Short mmCIF file of C-alpha atoms and ligand atoms in Angstrom, two decimals:
data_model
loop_
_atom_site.label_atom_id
_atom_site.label_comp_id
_atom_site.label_asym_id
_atom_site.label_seq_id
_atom_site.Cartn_x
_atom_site.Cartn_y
_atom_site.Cartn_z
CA UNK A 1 -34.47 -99.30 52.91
CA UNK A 2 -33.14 -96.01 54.14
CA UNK A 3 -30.23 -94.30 52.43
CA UNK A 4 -26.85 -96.05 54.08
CA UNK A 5 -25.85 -93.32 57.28
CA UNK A 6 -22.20 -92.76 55.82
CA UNK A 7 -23.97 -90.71 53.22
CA UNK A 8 -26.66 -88.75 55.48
CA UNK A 9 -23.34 -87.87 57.74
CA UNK A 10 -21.50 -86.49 54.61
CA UNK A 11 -24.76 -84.19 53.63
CA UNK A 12 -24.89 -82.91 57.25
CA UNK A 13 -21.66 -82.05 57.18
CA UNK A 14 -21.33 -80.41 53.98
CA UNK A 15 -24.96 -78.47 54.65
CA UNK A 16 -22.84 -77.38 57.85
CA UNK A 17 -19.55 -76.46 56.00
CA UNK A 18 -21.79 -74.47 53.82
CA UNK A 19 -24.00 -72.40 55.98
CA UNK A 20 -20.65 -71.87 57.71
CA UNK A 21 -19.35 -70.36 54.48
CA UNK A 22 -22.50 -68.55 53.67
CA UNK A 23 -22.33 -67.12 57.35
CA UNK A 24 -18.31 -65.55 56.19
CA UNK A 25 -19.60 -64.33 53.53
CA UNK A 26 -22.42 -62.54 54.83
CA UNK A 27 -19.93 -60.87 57.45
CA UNK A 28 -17.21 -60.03 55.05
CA UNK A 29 -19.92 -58.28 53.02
CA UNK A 30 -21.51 -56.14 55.87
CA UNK A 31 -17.29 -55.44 57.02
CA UNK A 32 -17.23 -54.15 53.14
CA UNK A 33 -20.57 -52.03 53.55
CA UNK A 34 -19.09 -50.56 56.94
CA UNK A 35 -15.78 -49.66 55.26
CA UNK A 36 -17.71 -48.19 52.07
CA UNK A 37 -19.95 -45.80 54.04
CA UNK A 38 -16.84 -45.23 56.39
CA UNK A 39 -14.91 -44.36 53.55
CA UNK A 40 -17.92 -41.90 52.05
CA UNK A 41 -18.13 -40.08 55.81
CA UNK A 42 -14.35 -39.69 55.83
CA UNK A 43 -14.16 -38.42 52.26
CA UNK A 44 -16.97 -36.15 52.87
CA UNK A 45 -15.23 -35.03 55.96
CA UNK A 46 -11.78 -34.33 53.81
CA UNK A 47 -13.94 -32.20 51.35
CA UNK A 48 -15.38 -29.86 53.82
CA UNK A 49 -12.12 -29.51 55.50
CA UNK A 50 -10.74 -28.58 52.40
CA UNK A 51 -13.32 -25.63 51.78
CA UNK A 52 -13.28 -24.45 55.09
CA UNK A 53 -8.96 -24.44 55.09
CA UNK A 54 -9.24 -22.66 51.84
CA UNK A 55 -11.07 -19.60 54.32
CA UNK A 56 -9.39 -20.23 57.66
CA UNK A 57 -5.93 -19.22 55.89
CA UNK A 58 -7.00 -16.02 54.98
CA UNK A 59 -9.35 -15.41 58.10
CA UNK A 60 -5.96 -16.37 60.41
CA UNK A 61 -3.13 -14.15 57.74
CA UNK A 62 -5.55 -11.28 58.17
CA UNK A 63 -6.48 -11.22 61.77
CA UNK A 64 -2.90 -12.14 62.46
CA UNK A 65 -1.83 -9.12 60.64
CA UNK A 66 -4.76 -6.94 62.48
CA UNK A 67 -3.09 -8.19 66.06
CA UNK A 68 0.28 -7.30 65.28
CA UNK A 69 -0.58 -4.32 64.05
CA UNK A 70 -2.69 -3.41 66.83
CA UNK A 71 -0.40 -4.71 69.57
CA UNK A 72 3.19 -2.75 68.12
CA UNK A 73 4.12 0.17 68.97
CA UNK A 74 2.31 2.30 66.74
CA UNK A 75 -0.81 1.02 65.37
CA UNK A 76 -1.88 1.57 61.95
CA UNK A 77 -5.42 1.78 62.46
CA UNK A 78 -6.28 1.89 58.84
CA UNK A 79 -4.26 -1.34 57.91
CA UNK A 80 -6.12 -2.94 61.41
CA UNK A 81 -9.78 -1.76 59.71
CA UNK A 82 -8.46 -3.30 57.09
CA UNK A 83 -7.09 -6.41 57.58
CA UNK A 84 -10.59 -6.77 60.08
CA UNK A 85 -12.71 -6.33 57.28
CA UNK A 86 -11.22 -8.93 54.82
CA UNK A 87 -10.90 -11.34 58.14
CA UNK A 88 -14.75 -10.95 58.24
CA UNK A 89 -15.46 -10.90 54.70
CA UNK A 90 -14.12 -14.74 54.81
CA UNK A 91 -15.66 -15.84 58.27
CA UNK A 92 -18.77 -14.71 56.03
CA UNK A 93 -18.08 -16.83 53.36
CA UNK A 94 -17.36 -19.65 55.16
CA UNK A 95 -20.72 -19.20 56.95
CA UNK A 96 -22.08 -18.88 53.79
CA UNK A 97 -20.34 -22.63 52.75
CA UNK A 98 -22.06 -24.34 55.34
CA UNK A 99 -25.31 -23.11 54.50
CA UNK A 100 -24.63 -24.56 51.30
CA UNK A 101 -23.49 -27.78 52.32
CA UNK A 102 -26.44 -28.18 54.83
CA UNK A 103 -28.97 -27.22 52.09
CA UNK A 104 -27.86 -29.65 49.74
CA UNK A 105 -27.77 -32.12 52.32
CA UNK A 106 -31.34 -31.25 52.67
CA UNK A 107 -32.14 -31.80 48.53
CA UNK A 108 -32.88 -27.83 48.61
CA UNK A 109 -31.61 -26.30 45.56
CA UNK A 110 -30.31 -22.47 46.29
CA UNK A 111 -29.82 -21.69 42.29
CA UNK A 112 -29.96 -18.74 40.31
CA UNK A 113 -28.66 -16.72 37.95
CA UNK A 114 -25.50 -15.15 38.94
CA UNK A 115 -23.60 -12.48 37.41
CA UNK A 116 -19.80 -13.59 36.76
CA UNK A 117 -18.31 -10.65 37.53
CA UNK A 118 -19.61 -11.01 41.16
CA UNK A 119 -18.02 -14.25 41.57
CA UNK A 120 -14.96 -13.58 40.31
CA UNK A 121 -15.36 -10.16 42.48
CA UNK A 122 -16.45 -12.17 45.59
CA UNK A 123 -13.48 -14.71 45.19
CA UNK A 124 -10.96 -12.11 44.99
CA UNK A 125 -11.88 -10.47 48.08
CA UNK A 126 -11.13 -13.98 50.20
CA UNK A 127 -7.73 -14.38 48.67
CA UNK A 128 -5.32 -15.01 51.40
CA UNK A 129 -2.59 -12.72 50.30
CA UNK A 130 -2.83 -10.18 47.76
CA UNK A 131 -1.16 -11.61 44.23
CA UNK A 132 0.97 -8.38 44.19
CA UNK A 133 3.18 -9.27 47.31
CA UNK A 134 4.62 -12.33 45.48
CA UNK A 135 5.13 -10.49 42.23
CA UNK A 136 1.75 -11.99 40.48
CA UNK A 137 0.40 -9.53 38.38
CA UNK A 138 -3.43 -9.89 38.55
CA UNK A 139 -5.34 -9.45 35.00
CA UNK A 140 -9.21 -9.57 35.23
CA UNK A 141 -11.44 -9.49 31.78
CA UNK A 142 -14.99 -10.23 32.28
CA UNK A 143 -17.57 -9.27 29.28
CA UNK A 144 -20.38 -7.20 30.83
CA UNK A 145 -23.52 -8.59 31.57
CA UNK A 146 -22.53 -12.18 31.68
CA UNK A 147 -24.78 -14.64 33.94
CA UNK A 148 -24.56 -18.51 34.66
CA UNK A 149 -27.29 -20.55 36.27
CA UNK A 150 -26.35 -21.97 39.26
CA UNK A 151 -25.21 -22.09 43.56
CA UNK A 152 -22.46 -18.81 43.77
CA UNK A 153 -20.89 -19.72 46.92
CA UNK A 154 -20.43 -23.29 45.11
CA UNK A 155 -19.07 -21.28 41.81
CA UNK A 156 -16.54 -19.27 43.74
CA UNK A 157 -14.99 -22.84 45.70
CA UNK A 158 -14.47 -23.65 42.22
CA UNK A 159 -12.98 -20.38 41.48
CA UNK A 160 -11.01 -20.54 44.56
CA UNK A 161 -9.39 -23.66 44.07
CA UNK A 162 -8.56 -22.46 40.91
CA UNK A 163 -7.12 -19.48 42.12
CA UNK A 164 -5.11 -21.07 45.09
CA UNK A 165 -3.68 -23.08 42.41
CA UNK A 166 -2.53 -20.85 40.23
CA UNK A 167 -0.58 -18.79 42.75
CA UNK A 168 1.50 -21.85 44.25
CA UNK A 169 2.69 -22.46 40.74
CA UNK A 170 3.74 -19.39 40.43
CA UNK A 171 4.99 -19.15 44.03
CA UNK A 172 9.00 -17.84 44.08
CA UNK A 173 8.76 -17.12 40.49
CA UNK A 174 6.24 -14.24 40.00
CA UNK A 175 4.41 -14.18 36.24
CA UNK A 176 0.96 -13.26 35.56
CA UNK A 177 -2.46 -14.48 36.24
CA UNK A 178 -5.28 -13.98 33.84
CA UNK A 179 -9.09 -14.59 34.72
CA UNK A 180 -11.61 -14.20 31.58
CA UNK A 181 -14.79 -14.75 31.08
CA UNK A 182 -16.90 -14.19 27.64
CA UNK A 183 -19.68 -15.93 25.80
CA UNK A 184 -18.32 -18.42 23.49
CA UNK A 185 -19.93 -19.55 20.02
CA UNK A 186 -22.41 -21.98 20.87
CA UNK A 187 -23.86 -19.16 23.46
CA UNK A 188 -22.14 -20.99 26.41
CA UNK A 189 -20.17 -18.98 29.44
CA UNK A 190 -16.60 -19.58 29.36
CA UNK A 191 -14.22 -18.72 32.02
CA UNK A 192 -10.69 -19.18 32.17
CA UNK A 193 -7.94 -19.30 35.04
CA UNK A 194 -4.53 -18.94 33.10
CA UNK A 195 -1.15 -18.65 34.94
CA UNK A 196 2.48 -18.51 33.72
CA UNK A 197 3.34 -20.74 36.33
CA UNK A 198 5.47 -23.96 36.43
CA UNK A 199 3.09 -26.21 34.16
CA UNK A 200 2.17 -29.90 34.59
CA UNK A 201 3.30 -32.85 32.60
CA UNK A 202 1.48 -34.17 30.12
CA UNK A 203 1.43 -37.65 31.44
CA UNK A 204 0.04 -36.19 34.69
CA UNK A 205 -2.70 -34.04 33.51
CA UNK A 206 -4.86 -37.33 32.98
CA UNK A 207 -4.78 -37.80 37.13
CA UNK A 208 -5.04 -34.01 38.11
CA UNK A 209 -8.96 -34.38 38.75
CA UNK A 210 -8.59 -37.66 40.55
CA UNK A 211 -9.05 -37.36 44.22
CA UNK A 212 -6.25 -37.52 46.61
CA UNK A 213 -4.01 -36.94 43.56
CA UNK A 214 -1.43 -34.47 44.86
CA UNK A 215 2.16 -33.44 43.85
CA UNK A 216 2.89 -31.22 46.42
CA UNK A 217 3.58 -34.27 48.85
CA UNK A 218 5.71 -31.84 51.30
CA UNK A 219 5.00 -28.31 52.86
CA UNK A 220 6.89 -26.30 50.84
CA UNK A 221 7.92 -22.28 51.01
CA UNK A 222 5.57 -21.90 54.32
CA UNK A 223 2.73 -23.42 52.36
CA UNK A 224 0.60 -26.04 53.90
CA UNK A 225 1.14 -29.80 51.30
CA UNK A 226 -1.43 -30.24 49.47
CA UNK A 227 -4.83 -33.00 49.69
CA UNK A 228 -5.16 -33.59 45.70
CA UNK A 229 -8.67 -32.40 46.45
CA UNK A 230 -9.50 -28.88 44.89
CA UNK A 231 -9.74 -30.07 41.52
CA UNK A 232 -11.59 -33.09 42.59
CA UNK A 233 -13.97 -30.31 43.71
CA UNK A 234 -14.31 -28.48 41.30
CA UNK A 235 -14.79 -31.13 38.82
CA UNK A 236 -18.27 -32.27 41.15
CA UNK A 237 -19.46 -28.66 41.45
CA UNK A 238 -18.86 -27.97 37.41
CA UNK A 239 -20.50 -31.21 36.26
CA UNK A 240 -23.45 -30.68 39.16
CA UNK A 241 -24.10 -27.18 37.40
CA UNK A 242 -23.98 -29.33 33.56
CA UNK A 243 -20.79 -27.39 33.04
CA UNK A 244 -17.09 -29.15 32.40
CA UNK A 245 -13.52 -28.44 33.01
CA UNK A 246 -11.09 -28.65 31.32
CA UNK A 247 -7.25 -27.91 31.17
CA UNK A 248 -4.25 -26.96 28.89
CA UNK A 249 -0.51 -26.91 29.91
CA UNK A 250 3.00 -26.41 29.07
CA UNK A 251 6.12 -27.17 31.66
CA UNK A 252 7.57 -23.94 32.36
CA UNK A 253 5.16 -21.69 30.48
CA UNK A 254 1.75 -21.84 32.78
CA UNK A 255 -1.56 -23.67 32.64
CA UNK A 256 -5.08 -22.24 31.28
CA UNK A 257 -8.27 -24.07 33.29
CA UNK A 258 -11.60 -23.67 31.19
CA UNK A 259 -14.96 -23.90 33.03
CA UNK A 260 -17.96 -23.78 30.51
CA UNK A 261 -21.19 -23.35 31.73
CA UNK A 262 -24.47 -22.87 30.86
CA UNK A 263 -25.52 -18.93 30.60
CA UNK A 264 -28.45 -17.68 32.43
CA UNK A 265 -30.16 -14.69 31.50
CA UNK A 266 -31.46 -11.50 33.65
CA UNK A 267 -28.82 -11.68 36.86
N1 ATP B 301 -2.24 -24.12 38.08
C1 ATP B 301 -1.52 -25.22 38.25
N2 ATP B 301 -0.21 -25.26 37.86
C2 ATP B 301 0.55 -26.37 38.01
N3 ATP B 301 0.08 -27.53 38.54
C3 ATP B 301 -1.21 -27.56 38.94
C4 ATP B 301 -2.08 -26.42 38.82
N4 ATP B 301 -3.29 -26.75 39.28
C5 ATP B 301 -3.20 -28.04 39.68
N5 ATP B 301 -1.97 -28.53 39.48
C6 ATP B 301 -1.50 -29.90 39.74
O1 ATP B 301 -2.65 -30.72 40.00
C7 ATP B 301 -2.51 -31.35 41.27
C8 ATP B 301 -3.89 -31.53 41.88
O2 ATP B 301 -4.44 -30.26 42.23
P1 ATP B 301 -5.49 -30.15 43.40
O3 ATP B 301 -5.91 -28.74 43.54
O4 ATP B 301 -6.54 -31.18 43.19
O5 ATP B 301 -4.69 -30.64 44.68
P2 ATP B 301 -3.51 -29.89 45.46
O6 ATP B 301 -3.47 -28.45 45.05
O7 ATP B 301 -2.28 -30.69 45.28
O8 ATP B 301 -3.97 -30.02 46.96
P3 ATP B 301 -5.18 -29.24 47.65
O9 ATP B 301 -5.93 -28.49 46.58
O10 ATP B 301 -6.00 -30.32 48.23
O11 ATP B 301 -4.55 -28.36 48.65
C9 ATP B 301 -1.56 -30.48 42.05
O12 ATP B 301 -0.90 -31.19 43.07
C10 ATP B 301 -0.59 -30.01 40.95
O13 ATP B 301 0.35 -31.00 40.65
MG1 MG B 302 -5.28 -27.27 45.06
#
């Protein structure tokens, strides 16, 4: 005798609740895989907004300056050559970013050794405002001969950051900022980024690296608020070139960064 029809009705329905469930949860798991890779492309997008703002400030202070210059009543051609030149110099570099970004989408690898002095010498020259004019007394110490292995455009981002850092915590207060760079000990390249600027908390310095992680929430002093995403940055590019970061701080007194990275030899 066949199985009483109460029962076969009950299996139908629960096979039919149950491919109904297994039919949610296949479309709540392709929402999630949209969202993820949406979330990727719009976290990639922040990043390279972030580089490329870190060179359109400069490129627009400088050509800005260049126009007004240009356009008053008596033009000071030597401050137009010059505020031209450093406009350019950071179009270049930006140029010079996207090749980057391109070629590592591509799985090229454009290392090398680098000398550190021409990073730190490159950076400089695509600072949007010369240190001096807000009463930041630049101090650079590099040992001689000293090399890394690794991408320079990505090295000076990282030095960049680092920089643009420095100088809004020192921003209506003056102070000085130190970049040094020797061979420690174990044969490794050190470089440090040390201003006597307003300092971070010591319960915040765990999040500084996180991504998104910001204090400066509000445009402050004609400065644009901030993303929470140079450190983030320079955290990937350090560990990508087997270096680390790592940072030191005191409210009130200033903050040292520490990049160690492997030396190279023969730049
Ligand atoms: N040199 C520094 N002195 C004091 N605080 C710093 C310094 N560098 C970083 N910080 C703190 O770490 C936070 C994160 O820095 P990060 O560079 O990642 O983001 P941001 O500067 O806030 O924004 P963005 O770099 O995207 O413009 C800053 O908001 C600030 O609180
Ligand atoms: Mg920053």
């Amino acid at each position: 005798m066949s199985s009483p029809p109460v029962q076969s009705a009950f299996e139908s329905s629960l096979n039919h609740n149950l491919d109904e469930v297994q039919g949610q949860i296949e479309s709540l798991r392709s929402q999630l895989a949209e969202s993820q890779r949406l979330a990727t492309i719009g976290t990639i997008a922040a990043v390279i907004a972030h580089e490329f703002n870190n060179l359109l400030t400069p490129i627009l202070s400088y050509s800005q300056m260049a126009l007004q210059s240009a356009c008053g009543d008596k033009p000071d051609m030597d401050l137009v050559r010059k505020a031209l030149s450093r406009s350019f110099q950071s179009a270049q570099k930006a140029g010079k970013i996207c090749e980057s970004m391109l070629a590592l989408a591509r799985g090229e690898s454009r290392r090398g050794a680098v000398a550190v002095q021409k990073i730190v010498d490159e950076t400089l020259s695509v600072l949007a405002r010369d240190p001096g004019k807000d009463g930041i007394n630049l101090r650079v110490h590099v040992q001689p001969d000293l090399a890394v292995e690794g991408d320079s455009i990505q090295l000076e981002q990282v030095l960049l950051n680092l920089l643009i850092n420095a100088r809004q915590a020192m921003l209506g207060r003056g102070g000085s900022l130190t970049i040094k760079a020797a061979l420690s000990e174990g044969g490794d390249v050190v470089i440090q980024v040390a201003d006597t600027g307003c300092g971070i908390p010591e319960k915040l310095l765990p999040r500084i690296f996180e991504p998104f992680f910001t204090t400066k929430g509000t445009a402050q002093k004609g400065e644009a608020r901030g993303s929470g995403l140079g450190l983030a940055i320079c955290k990937q590019i350090v560990e990508r070139h087997n270096g680390r970061i790592e940072v030191t701080s005191q409210v009130g007194k200033g903050t040292t960064f520490a990049i160690t990275l492997p030396a190279a030899h023969g730049a």
